[in-house]
mmCIF file of C-alpha atoms in Angstrom:
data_model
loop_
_atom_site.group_PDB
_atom_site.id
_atom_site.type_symbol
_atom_site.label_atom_id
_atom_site.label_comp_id
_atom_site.label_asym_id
_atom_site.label_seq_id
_atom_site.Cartn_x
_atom_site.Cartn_y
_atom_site.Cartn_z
ATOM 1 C CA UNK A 236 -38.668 -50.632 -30.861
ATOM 2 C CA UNK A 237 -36.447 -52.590 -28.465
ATOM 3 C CA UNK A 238 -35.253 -55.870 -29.339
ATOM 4 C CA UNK A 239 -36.332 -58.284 -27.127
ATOM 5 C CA UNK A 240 -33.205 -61.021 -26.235
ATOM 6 C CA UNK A 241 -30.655 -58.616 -26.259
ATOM 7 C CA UNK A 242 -28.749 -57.190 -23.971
ATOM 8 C CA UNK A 243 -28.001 -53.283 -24.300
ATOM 9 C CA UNK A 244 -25.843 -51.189 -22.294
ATOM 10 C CA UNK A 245 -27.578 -48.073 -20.379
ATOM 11 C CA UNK A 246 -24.664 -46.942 -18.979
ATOM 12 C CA UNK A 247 -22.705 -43.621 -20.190
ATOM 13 C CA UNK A 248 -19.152 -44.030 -21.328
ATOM 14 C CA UNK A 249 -16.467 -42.439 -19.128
ATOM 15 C CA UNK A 250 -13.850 -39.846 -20.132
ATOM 16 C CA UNK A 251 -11.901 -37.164 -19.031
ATOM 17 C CA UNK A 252 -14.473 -34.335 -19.422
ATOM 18 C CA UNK A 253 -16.839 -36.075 -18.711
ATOM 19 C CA UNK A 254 -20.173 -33.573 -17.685
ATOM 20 C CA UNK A 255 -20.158 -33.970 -13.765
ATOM 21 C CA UNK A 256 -22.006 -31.976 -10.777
ATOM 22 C CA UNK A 257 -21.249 -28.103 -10.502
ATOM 23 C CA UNK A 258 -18.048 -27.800 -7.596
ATOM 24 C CA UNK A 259 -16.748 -31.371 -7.947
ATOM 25 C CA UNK A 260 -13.588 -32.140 -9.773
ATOM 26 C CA UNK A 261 -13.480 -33.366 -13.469
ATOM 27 C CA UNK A 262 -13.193 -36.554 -14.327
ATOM 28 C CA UNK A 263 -9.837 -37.685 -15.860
ATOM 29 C CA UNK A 264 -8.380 -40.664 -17.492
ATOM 30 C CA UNK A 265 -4.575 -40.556 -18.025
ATOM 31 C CA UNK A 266 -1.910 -43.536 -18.514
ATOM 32 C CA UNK A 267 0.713 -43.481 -15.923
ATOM 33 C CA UNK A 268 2.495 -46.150 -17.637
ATOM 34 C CA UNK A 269 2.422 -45.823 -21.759
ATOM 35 C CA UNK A 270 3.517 -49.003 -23.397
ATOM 36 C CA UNK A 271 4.470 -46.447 -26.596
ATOM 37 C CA UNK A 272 6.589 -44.540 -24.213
ATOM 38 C CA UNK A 273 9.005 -48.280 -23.375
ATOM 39 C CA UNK A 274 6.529 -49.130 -20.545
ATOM 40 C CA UNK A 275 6.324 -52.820 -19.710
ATOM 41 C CA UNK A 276 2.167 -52.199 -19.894
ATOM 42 C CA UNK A 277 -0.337 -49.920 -19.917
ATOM 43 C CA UNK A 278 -1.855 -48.212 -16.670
ATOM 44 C CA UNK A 279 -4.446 -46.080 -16.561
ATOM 45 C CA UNK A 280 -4.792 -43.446 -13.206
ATOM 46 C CA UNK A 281 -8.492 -42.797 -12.928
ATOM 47 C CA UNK A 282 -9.671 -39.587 -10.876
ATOM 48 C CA UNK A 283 -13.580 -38.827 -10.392
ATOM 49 C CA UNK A 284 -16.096 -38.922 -7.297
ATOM 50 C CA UNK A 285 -18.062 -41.788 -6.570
ATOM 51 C CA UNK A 286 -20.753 -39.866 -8.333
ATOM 52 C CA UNK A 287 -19.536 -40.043 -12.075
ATOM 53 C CA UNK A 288 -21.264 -41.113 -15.077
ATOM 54 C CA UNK A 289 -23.984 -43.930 -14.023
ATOM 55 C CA UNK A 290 -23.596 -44.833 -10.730
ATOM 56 C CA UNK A 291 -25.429 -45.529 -7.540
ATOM 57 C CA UNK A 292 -25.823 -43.740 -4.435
ATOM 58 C CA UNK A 293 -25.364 -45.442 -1.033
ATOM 59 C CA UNK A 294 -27.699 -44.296 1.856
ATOM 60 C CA UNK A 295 -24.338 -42.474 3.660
ATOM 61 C CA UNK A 296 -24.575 -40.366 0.850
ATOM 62 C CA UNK A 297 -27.374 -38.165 2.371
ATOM 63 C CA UNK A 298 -28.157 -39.366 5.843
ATOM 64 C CA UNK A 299 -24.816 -39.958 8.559
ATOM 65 C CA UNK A 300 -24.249 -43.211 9.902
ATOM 66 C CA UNK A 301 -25.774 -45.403 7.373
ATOM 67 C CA UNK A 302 -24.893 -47.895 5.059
ATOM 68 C CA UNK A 303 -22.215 -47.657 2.614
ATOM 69 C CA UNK A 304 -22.030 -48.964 -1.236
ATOM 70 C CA UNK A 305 -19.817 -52.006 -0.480
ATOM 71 C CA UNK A 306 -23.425 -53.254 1.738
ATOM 72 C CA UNK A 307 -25.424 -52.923 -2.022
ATOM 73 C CA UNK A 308 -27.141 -56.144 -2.058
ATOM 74 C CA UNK A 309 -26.650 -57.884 -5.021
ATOM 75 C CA UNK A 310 -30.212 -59.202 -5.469
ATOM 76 C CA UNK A 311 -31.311 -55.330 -5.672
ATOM 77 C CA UNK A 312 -29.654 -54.540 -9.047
ATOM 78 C CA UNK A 313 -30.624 -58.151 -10.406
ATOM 79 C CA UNK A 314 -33.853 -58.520 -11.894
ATOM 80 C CA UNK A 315 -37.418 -57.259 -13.505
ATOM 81 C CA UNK A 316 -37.150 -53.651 -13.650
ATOM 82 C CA UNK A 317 -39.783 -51.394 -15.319
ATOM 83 C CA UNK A 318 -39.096 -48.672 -18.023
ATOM 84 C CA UNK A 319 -41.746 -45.832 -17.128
ATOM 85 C CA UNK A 320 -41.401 -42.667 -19.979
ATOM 86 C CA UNK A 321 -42.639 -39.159 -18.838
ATOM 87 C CA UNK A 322 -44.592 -36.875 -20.984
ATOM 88 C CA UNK A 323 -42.325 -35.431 -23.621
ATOM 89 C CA UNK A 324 -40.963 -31.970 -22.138
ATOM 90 C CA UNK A 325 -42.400 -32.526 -18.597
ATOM 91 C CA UNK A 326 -39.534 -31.633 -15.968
ATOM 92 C CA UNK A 327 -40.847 -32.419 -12.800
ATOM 93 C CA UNK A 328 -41.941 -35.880 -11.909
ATOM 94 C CA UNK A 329 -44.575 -35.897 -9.250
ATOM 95 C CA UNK A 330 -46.552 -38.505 -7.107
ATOM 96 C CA UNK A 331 -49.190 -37.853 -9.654
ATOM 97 C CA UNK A 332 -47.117 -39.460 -12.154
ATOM 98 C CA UNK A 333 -45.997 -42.729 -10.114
ATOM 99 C CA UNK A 334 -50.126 -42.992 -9.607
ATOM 100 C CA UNK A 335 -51.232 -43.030 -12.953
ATOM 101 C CA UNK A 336 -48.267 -46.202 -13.754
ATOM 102 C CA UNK A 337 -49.770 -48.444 -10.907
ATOM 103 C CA UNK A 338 -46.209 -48.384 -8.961
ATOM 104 C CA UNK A 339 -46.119 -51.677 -6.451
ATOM 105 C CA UNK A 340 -43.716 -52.653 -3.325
ATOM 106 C CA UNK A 341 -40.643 -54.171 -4.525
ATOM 107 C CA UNK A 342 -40.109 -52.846 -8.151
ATOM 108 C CA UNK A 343 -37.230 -51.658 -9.853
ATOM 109 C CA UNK A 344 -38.208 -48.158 -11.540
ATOM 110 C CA UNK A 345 -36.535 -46.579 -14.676
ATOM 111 C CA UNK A 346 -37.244 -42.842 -15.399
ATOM 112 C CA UNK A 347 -37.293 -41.767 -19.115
ATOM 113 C CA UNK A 348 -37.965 -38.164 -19.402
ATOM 114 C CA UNK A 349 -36.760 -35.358 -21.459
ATOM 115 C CA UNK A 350 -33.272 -35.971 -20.338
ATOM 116 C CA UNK A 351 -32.591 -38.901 -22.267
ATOM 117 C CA UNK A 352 -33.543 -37.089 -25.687
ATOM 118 C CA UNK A 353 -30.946 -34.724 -25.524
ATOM 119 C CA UNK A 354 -27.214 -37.246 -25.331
ATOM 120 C CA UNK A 355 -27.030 -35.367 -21.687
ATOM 121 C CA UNK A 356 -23.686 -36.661 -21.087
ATOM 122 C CA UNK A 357 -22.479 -35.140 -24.003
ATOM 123 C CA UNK A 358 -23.003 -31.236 -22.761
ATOM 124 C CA UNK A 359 -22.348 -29.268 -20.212
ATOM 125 C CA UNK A 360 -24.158 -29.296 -17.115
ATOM 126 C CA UNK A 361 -27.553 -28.403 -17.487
ATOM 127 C CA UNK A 362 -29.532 -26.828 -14.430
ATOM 128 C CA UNK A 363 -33.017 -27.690 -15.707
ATOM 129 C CA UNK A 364 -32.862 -31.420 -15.939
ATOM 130 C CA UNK A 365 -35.811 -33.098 -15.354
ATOM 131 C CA UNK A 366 -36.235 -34.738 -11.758
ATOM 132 C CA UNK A 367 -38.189 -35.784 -9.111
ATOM 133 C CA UNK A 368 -39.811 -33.786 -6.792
ATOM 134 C CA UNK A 369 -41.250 -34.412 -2.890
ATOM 135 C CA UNK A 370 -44.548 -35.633 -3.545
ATOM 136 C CA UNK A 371 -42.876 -38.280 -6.215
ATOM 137 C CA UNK A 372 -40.047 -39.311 -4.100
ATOM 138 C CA UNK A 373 -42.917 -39.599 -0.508
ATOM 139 C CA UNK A 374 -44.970 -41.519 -3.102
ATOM 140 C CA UNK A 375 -41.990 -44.199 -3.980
ATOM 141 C CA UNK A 376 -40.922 -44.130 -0.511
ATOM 142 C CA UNK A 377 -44.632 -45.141 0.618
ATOM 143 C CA UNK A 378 -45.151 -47.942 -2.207
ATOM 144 C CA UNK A 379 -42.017 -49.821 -0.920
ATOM 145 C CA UNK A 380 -40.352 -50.122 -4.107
ATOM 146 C CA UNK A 381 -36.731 -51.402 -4.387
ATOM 147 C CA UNK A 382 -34.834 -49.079 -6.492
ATOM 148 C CA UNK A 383 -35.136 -46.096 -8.679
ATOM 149 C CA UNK A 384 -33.019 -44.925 -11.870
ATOM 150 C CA UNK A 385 -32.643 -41.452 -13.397
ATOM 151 C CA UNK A 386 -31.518 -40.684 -16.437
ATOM 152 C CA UNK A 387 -29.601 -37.622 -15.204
ATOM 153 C CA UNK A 388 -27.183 -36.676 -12.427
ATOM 154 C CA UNK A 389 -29.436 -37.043 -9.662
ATOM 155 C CA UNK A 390 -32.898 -37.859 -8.808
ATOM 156 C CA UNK A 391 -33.536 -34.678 -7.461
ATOM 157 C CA UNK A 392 -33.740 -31.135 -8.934
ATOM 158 C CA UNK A 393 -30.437 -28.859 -8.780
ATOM 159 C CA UNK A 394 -30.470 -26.430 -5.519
ATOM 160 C CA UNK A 395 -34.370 -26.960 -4.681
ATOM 161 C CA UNK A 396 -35.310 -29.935 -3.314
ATOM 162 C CA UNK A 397 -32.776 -32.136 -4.683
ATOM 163 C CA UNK A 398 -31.305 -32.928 -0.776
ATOM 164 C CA UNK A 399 -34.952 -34.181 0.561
ATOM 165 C CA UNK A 400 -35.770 -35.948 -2.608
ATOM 166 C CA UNK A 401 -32.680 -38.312 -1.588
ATOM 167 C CA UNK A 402 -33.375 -37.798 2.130
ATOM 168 C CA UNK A 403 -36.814 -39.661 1.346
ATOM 169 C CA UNK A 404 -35.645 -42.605 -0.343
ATOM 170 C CA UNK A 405 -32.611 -43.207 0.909
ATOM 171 C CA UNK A 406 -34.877 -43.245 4.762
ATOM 172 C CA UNK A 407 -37.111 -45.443 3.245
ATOM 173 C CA UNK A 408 -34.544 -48.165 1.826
ATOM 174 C CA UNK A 409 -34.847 -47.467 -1.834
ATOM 175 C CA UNK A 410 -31.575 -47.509 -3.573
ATOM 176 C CA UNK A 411 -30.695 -44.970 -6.237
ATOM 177 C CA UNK A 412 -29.514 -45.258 -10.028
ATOM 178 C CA UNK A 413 -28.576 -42.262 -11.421
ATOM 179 C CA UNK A 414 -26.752 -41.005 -14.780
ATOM 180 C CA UNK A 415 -28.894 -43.513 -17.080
ATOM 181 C CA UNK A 416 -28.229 -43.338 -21.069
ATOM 182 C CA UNK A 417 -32.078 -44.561 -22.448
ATOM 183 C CA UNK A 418 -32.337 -43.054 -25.519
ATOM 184 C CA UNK A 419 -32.834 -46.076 -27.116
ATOM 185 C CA UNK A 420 -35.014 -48.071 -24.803
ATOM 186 C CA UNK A 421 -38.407 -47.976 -25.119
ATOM 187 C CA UNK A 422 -41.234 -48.396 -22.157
ATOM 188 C CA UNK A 423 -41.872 -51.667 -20.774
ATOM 189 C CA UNK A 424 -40.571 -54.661 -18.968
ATOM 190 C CA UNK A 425 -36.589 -55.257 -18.355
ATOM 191 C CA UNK A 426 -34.388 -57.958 -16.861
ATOM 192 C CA UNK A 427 -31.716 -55.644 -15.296
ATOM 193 C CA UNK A 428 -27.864 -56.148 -14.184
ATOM 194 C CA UNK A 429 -26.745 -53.207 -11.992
ATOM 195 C CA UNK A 430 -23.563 -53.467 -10.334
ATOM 196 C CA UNK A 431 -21.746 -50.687 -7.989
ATOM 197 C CA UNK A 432 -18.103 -51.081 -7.419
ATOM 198 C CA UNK A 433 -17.207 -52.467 -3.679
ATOM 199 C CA UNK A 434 -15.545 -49.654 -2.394
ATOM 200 C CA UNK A 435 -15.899 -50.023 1.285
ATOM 201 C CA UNK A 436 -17.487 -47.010 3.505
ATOM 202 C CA UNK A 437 -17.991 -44.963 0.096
ATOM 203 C CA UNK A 438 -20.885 -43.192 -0.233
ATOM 204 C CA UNK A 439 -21.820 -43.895 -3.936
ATOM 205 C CA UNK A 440 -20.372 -45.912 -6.942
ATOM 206 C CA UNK A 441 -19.315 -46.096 -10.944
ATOM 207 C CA UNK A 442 -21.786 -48.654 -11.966
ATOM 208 C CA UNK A 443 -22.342 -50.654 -15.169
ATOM 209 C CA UNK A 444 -26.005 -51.518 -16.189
ATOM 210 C CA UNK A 445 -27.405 -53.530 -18.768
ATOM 211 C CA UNK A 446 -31.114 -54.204 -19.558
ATOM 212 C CA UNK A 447 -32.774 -57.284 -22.140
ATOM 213 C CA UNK A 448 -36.376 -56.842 -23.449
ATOM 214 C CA UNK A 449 -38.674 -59.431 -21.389
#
């Protein structure tokens, strides 16, 4: 069971390696300037997409013209957010789903599915993750809800409809968490801290998220 009054961290750990979408680059992690090597201090030179590890996606990501991560309000990732858990080995998430958990306007929405049983960030990529699929993403896009977080690489399924599952909510105004670690974190009612990095024009962030038992 989850502790209630304590913070925990839902956010994967970055590292060179790091399991990353299929055709972008891997993430690395290297010291430019090595204190053990007579440096003055330590540096570290960071290369990975916007999409790494947890992070958000801005609505540029999927639709031209639109707003980028450095316009993430800062009241959206502050807050009650709501820890719904899929049937055990169900992979897609559909409207019927959202139904049956009485989703209102203005929540904050945390997947748990199958995903976060297996330590996902921990293998390679894995084509089957589960996701959500049109009806789900037209139903969250129709309840007006404020954000939604994965615990995979993208809300969407891999070459199907992942594009119009982020088309959908990104059009409606919902932002999107992505690349959750809640293996530990059982269903139920969250304060949440989610915080992009300010990277103007970019079309997604790195994020750190925490959530306490309310």
């Amino acid at each position: 069971m989850t502790a209630a009054g304590r913070w925990m961290d839902v956010s994967v750990p970055l590292s060179t390696g790091l399991v990353h979408w299929p055709g972008d680059p891997e993430p690395t992690f290297s010291r430019i300037s090595d204190m053990e090597h007579g440096a003055e201090a330590n540096v570290t030179l960071c290369r990975m997409t916007a999409h790494t590890g947890t992070h958000m996606d801005a609505p540029c990501h999927f639709i031209p013209g639109q707003t980028g991560i450095d316009q993430f309000p800062i009241e959206t990732g502050i807050g009650a957010a709501r820890v719904i858990e899929i049937a055990t080995g169900a992979r897609v998430v559909s409207d019927k789903e959202f139904r049956d958990n009485g989703i209102g306007p203005g929540e904050r929405i945390l997947l748990k599915t199958r995903n976060s049983g297996t330590r996902w960030w921990e293998h390679d990529f894995d084509t089957g993750f589960a996701a959500i699929d049109a009806s789900g993403a037209q139903f969250l896009a129709t309840a007006g809800v404020k954000l939604i977080g994965v615990d995979y690489l993208s809300v969407g399924f891999f070459q199907r409809d992942g594009a119009e599952t982020h088309r959908t909510l990104l059009s409606a105004g919902i932002w999107i968490l992505e690349g959750l670690d809640l293996t530990n974190i059982d269903p139920g009612e969250y304060d949440m801290v989610c915080l992009p990095l300010r990277i103007v024009g970019a079309d997604g962030s790195p994020a750190r998220v925490v959530l306490r038992r309310r």
